[in-house]
PDB file of C-alpha atoms in Angstrom:
ATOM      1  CA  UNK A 141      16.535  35.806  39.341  1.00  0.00           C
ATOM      2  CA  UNK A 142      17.666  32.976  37.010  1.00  0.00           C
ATOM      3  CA  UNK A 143      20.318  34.279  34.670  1.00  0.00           C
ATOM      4  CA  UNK A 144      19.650  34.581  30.667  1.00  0.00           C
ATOM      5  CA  UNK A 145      20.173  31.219  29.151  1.00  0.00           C
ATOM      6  CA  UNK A 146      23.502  30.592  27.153  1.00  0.00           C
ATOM      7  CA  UNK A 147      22.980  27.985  24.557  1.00  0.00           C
ATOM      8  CA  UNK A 148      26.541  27.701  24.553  1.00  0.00           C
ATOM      9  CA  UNK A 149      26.021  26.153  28.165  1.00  0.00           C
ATOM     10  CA  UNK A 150      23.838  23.603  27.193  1.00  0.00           C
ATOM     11  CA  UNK A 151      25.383  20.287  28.150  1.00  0.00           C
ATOM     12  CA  UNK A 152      24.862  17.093  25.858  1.00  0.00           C
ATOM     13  CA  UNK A 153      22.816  14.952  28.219  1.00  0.00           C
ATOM     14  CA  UNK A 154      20.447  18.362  28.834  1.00  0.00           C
ATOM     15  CA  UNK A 155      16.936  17.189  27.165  1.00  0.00           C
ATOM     16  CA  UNK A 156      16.052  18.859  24.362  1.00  0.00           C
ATOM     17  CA  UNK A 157      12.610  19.967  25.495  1.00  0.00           C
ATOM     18  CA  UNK A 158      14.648  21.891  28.779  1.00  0.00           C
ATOM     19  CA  UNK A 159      16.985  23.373  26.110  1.00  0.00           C
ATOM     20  CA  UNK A 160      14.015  25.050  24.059  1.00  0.00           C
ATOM     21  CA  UNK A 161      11.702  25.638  27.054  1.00  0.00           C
ATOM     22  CA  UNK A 162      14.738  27.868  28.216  1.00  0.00           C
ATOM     23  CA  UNK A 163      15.701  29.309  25.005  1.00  0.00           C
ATOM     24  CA  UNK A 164      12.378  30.655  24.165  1.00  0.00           C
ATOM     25  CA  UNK A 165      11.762  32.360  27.596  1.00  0.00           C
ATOM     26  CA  UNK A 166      14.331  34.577  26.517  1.00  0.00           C
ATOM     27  CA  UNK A 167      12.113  36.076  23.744  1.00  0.00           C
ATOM     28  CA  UNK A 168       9.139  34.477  23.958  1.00  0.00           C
ATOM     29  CA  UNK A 169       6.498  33.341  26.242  1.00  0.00           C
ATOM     30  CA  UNK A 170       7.817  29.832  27.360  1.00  0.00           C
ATOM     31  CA  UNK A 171       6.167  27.175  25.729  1.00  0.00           C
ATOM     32  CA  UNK A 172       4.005  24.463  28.110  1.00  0.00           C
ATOM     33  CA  UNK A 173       4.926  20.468  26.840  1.00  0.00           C
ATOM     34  CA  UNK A 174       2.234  17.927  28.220  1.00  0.00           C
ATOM     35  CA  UNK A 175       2.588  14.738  27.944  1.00  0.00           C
ATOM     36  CA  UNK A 176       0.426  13.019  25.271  1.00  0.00           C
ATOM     37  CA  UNK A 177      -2.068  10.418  27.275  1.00  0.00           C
ATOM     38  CA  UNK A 178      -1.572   6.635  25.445  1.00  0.00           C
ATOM     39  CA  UNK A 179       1.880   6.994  24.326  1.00  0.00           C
ATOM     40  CA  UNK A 180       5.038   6.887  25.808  1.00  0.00           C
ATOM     41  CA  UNK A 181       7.507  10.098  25.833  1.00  0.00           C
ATOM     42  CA  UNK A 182       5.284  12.069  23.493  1.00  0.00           C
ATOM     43  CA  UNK A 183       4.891  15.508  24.583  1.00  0.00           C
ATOM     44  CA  UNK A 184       2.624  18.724  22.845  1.00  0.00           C
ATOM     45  CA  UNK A 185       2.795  22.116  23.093  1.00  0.00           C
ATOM     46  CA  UNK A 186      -0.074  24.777  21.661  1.00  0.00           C
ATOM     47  CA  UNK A 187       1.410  27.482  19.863  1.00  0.00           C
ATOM     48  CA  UNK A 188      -1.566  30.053  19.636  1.00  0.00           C
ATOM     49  CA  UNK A 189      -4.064  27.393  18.558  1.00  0.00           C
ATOM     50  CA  UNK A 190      -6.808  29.965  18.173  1.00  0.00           C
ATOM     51  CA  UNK A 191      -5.017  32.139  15.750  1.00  0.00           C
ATOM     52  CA  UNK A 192      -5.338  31.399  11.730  1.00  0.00           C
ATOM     53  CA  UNK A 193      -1.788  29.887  11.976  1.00  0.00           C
ATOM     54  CA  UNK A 194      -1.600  28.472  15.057  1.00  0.00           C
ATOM     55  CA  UNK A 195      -0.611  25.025  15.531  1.00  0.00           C
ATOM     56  CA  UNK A 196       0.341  21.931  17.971  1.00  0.00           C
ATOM     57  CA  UNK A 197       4.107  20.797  18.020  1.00  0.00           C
ATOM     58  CA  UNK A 198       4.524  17.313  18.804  1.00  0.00           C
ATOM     59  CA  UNK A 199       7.501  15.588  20.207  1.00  0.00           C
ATOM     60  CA  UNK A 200       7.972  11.943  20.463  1.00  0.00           C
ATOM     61  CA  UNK A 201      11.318  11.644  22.700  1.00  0.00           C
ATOM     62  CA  UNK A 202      14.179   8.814  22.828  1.00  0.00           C
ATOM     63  CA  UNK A 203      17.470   8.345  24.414  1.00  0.00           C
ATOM     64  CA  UNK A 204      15.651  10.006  27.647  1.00  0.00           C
ATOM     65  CA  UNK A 205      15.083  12.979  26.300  1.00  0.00           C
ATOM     66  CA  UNK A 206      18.454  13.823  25.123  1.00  0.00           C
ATOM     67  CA  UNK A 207      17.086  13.815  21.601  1.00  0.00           C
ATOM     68  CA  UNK A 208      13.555  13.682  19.426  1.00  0.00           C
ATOM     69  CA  UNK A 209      11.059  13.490  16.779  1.00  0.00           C
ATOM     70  CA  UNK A 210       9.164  16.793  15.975  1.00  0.00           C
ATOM     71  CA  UNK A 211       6.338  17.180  13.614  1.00  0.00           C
ATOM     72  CA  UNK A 212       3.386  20.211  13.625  1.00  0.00           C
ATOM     73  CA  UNK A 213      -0.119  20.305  12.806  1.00  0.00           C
ATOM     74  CA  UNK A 214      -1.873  23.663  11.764  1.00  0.00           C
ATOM     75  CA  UNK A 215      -4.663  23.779  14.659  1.00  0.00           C
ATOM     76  CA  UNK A 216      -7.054  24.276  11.677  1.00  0.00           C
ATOM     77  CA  UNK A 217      -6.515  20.889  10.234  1.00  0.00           C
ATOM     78  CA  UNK A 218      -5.204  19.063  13.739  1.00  0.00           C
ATOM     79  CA  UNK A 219      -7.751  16.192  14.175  1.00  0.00           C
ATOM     80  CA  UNK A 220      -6.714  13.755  17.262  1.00  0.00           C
ATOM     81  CA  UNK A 221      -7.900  10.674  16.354  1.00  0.00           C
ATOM     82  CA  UNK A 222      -5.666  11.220  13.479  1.00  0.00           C
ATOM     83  CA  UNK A 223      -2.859  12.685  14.672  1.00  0.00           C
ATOM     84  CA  UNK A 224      -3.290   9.543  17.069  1.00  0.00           C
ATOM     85  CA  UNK A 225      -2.899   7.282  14.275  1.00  0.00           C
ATOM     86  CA  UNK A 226       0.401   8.912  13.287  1.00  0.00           C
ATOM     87  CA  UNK A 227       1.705   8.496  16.913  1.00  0.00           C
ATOM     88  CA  UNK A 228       0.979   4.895  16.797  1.00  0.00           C
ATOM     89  CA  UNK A 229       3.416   4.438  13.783  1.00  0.00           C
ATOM     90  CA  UNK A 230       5.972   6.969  15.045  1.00  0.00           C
ATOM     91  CA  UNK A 231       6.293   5.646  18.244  1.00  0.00           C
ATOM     92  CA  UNK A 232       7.609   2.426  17.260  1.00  0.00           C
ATOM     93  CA  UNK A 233      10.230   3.756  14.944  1.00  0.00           C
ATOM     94  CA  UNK A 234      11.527   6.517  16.608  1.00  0.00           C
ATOM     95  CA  UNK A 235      15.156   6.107  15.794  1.00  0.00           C
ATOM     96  CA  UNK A 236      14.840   5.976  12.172  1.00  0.00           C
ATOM     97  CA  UNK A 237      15.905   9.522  11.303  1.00  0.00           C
ATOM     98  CA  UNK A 238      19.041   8.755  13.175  1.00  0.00           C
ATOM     99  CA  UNK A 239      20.373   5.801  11.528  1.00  0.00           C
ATOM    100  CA  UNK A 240      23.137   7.646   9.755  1.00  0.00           C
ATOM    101  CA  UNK A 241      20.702   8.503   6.445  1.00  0.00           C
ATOM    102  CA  UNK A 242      19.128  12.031   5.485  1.00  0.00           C
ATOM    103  CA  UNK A 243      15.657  10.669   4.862  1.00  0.00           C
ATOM    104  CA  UNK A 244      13.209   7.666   4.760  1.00  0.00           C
ATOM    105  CA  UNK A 245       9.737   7.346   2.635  1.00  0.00           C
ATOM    106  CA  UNK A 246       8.010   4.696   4.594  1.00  0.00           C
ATOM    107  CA  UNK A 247       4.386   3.514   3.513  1.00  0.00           C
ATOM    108  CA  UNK A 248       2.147   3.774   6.489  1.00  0.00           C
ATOM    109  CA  UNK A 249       0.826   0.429   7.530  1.00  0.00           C
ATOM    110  CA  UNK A 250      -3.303   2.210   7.457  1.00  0.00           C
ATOM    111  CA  UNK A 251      -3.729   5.462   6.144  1.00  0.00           C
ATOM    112  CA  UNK A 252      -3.495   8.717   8.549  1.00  0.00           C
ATOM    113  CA  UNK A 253      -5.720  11.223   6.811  1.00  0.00           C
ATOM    114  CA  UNK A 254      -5.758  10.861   3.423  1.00  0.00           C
ATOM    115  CA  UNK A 255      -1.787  10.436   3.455  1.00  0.00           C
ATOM    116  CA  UNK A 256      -0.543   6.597   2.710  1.00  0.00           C
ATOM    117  CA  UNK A 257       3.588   7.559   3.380  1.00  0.00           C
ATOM    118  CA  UNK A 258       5.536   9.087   6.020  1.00  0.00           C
ATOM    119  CA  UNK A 259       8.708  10.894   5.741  1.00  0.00           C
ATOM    120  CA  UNK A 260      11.494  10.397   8.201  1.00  0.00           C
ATOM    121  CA  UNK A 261      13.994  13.710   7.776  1.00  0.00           C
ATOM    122  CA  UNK A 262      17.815  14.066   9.882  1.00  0.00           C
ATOM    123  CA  UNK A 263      18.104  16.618  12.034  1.00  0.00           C
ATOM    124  CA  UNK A 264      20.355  18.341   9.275  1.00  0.00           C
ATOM    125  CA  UNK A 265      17.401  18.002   6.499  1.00  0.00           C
ATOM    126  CA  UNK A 266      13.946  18.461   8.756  1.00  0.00           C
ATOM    127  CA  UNK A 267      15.887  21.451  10.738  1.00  0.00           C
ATOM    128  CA  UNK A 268      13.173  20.764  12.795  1.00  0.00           C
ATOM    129  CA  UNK A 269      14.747  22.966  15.898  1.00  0.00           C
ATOM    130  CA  UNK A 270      17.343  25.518  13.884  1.00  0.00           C
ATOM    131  CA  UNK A 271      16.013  28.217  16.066  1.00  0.00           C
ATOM    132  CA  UNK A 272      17.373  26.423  19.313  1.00  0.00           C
ATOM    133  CA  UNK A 273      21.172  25.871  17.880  1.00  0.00           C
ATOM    134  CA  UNK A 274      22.084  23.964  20.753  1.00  0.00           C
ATOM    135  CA  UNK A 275      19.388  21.249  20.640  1.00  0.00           C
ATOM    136  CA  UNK A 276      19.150  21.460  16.639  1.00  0.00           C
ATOM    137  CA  UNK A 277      21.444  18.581  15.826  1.00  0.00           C
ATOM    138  CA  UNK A 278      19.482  16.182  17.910  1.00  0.00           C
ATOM    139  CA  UNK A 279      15.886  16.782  17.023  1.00  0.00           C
ATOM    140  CA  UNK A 280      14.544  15.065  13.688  1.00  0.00           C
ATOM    141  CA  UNK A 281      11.425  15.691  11.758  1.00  0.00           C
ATOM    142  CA  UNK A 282       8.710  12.965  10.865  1.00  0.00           C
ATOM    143  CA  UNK A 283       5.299  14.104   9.375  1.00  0.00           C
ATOM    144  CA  UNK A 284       2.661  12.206   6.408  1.00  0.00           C
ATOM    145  CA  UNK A 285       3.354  12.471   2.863  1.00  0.00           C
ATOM    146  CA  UNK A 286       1.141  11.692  -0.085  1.00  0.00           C
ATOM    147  CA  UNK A 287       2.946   8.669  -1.925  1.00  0.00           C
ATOM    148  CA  UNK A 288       3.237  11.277  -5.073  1.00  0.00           C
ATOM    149  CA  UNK A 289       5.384  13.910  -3.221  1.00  0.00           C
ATOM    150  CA  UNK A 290       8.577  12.029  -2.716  1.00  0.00           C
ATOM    151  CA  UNK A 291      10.200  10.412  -5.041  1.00  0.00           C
ATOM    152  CA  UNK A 292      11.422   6.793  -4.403  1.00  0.00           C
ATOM    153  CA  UNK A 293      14.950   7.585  -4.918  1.00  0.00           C
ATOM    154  CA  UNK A 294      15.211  11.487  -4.368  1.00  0.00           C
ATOM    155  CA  UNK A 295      18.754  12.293  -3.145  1.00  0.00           C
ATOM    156  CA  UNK A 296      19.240  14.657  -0.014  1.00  0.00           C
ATOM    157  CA  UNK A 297      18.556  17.319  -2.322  1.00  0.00           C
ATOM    158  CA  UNK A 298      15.712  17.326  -3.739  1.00  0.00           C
ATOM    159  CA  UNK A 299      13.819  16.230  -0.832  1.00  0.00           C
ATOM    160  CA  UNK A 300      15.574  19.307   0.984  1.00  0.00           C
ATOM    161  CA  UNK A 301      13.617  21.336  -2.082  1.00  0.00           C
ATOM    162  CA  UNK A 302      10.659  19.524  -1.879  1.00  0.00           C
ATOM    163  CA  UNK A 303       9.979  20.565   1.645  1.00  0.00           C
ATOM    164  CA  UNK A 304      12.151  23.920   2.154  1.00  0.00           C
ATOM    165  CA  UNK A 305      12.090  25.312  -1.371  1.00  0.00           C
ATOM    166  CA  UNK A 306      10.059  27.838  -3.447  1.00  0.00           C
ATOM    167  CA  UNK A 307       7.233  25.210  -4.454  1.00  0.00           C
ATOM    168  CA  UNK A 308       8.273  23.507  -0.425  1.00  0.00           C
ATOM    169  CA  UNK A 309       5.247  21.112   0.890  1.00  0.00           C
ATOM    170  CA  UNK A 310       2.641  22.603   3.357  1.00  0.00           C
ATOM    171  CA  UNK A 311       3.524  19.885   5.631  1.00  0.00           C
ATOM    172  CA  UNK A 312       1.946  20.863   8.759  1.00  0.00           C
ATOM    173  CA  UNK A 313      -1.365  20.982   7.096  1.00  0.00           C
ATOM    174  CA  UNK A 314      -3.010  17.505   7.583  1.00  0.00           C
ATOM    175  CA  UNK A 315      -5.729  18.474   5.151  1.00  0.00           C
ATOM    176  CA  UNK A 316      -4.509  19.737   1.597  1.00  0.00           C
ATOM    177  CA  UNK A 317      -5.005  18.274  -1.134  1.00  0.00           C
ATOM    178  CA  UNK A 318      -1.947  16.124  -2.696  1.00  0.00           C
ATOM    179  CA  UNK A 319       1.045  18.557  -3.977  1.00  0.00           C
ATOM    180  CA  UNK A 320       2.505  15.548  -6.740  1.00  0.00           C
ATOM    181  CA  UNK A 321       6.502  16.185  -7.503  1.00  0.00           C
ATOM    182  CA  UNK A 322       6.522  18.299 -10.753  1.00  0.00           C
ATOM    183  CA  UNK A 323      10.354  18.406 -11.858  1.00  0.00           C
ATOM    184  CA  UNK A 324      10.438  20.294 -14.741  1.00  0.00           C
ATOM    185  CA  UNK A 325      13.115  21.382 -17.405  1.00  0.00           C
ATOM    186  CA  UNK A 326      12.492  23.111 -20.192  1.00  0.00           C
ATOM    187  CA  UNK A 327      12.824  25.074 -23.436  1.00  0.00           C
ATOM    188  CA  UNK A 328       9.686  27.059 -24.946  1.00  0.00           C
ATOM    189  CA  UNK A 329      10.407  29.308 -27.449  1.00  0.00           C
ATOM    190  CA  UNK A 330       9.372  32.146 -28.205  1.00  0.00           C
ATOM    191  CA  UNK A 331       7.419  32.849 -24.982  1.00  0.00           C
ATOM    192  CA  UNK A 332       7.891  34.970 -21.420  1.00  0.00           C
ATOM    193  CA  UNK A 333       9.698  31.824 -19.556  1.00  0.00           C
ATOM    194  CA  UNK A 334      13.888  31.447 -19.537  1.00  0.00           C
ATOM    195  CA  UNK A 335      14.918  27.996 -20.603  1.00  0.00           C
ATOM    196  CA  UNK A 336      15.737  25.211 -17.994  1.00  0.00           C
ATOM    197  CA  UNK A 337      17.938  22.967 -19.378  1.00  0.00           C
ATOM    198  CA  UNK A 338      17.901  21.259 -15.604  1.00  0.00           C
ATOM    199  CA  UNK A 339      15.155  19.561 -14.231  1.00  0.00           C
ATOM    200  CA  UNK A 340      14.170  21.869 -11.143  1.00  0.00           C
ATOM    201  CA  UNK A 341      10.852  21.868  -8.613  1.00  0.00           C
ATOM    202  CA  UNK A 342       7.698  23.823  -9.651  1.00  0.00           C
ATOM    203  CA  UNK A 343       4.231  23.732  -8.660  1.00  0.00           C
ATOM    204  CA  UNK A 344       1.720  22.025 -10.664  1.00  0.00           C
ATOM    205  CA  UNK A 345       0.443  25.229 -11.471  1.00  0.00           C
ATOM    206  CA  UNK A 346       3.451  26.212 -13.236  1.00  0.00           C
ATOM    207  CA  UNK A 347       3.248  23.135 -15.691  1.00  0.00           C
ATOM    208  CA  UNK A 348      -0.205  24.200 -16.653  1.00  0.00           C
ATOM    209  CA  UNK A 349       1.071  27.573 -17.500  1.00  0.00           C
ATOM    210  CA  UNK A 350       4.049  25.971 -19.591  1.00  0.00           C
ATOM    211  CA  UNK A 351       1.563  24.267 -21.619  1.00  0.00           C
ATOM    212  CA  UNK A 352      -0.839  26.522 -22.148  1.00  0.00           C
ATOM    213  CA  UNK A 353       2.290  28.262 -24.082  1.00  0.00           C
ATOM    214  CA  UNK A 354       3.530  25.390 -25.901  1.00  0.00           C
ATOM    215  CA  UNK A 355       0.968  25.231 -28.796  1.00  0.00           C
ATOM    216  CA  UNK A 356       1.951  28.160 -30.049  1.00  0.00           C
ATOM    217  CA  UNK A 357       5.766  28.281 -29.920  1.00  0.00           C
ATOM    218  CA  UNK A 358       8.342  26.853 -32.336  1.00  0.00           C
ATOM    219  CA  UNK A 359       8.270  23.147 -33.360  1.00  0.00           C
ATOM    220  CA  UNK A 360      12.035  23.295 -31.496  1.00  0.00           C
ATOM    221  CA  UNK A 361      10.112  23.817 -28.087  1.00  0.00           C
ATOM    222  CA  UNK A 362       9.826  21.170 -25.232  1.00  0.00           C
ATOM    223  CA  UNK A 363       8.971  20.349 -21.927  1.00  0.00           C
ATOM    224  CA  UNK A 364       9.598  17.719 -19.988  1.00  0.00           C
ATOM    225  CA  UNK A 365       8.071  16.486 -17.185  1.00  0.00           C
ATOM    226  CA  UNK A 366       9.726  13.828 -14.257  1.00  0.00           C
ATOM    227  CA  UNK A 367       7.441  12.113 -11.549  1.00  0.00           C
ATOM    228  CA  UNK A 368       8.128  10.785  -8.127  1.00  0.00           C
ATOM    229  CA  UNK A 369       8.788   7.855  -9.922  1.00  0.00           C
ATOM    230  CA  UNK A 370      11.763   8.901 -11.890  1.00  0.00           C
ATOM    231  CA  UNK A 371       9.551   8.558 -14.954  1.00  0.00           C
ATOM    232  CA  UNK A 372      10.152  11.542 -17.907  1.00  0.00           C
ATOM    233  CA  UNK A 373       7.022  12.802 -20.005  1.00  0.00           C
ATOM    234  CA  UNK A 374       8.339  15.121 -22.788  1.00  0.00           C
ATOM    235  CA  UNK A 375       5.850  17.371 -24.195  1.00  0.00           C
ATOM    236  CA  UNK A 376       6.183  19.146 -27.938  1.00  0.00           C
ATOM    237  CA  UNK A 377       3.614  21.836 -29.789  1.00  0.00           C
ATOM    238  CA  UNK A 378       1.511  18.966 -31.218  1.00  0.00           C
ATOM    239  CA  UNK A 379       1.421  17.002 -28.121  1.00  0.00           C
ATOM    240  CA  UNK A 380      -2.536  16.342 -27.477  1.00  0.00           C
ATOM    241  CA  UNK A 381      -2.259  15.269 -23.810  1.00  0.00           C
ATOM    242  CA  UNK A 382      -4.291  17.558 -21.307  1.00  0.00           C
ATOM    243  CA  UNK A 383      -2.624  19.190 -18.104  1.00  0.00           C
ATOM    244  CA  UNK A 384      -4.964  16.549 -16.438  1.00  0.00           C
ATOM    245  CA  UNK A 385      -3.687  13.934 -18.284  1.00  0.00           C
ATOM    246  CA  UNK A 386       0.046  14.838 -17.264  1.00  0.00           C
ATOM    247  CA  UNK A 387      -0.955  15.851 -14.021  1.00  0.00           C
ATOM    248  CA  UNK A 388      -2.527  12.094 -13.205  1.00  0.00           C
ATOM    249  CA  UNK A 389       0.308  10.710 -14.254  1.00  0.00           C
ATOM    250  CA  UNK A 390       2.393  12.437 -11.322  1.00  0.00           C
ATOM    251  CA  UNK A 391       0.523  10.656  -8.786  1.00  0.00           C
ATOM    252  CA  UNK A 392       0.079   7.089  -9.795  1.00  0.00           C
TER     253      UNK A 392
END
């Protein structure tokens, strides 16, 4: 009988798809990678596809296998002509998230989806494989972005909030509807919500709540809104812009 894997054994030329095939046969049942027919070194595994949250995990491999690209698609939104299109693009830039930089918004060439951008994440940011420690540092993340969810110029981290955090992207699914960066900070008095004198991440949801408040506090009160673009809306009492008409301009 094979002896439990040690992680701590793991050499550094061991491919990454050996060193999580092994770890998760030690608490899981071990996960099947087949290769992906048209591309090159792109492999997919089925994690409980029939199950609400099932998905496939994609791996698009470099440096033989010694390192990768990982993104997932809920099985209820995976589509392969589309997930094909993604390939195409990923394929041919592989070693982006490993130039040195935590992240990359690139504009897709044609749209996958309904997504126009792609987001290249480090190993460190996408933690793409932090439940296999020893091939975490050498697997990156890649998966489509509406153009409205990353800022242009979002340091390290903020895009780390944007797709880990409270208000965090549903990434994986290739369907939803855009999620546009809401950065909010705030003072709204009086009313049930602590000031934020820093701009922080919220849902759009959470702006509409904010101004359904405003009218009625203090002429002191404000709100300010940032978009993707770095742009600042500031909102008072008497402000007459609709959540709609704040909201629209988050994504353009």
């Amino acid at each position: 009988m094979e002896p439990p894997y040690d992680p701590a054994e793991a050499e550094v030329g061991t491919p990454v798809l050996d060193i999580i095939t092994r770890a998760a046969g030690t608490y899981a049942p071990v996960p099947e990678f087949l290769p992906v027919n048209g591309f090159d070194q792109v492999f997919r595994c089925a994690r409980t596809p029939d199950h609400p949250m099932g998905f496939f995990e994609y791996y698009v491999l470099r440096e033989q296998g010694r390192s990768a690209v990982r993104f997932a698609v809920r099985a209820s939104s995976h589509q392969d002509a589309v997930v094909a299109g993604f390939l195409g693009f990923l394929c041919s830039r592989r070693d982006l998230a490993f130039d040195g930089r935590s992240h990359h918004k690139v504009a897709l060439p044609s749209p996958v989806g309904s997504f126009d951008h792609a987001l290249f994440c480090s190993p460190a940011l996408g933690r793409a494989c932090a439940a296999y420690p020893a091939a975490a540092a050498r697997v990156a993340t890649a998966f489509p972005v509406f153009n409205c969810e990353i800022g242009d110029e979002d340091p390290e981290v903020l895009v780390d909030a944007r797709i880990h955090g409270h208000a965090s992207l549903p990434y994986s699914d290739w369907r939803r509807s855009p999620y546009p960066a809401v950065d909010l900070r705030f003072d709204i008095q009086p009313s049930f919500y602590r000031p934020s004198p820093k701009f922080k991440i919220y849902r759009s949801g959470y702006l509409q709540k904010l101004m359904d408040a405003l009218p009625a506090t203090s002429p002191q009160s404000w709100l300010e809104v940032r978009s993707f673009r770095g742009e600042t809306t500031r909102l008072q009492p008497d402000t007459t812009m609709s959540f709609a008409d704040v909201l629209s301009l988050r994504m353009n």
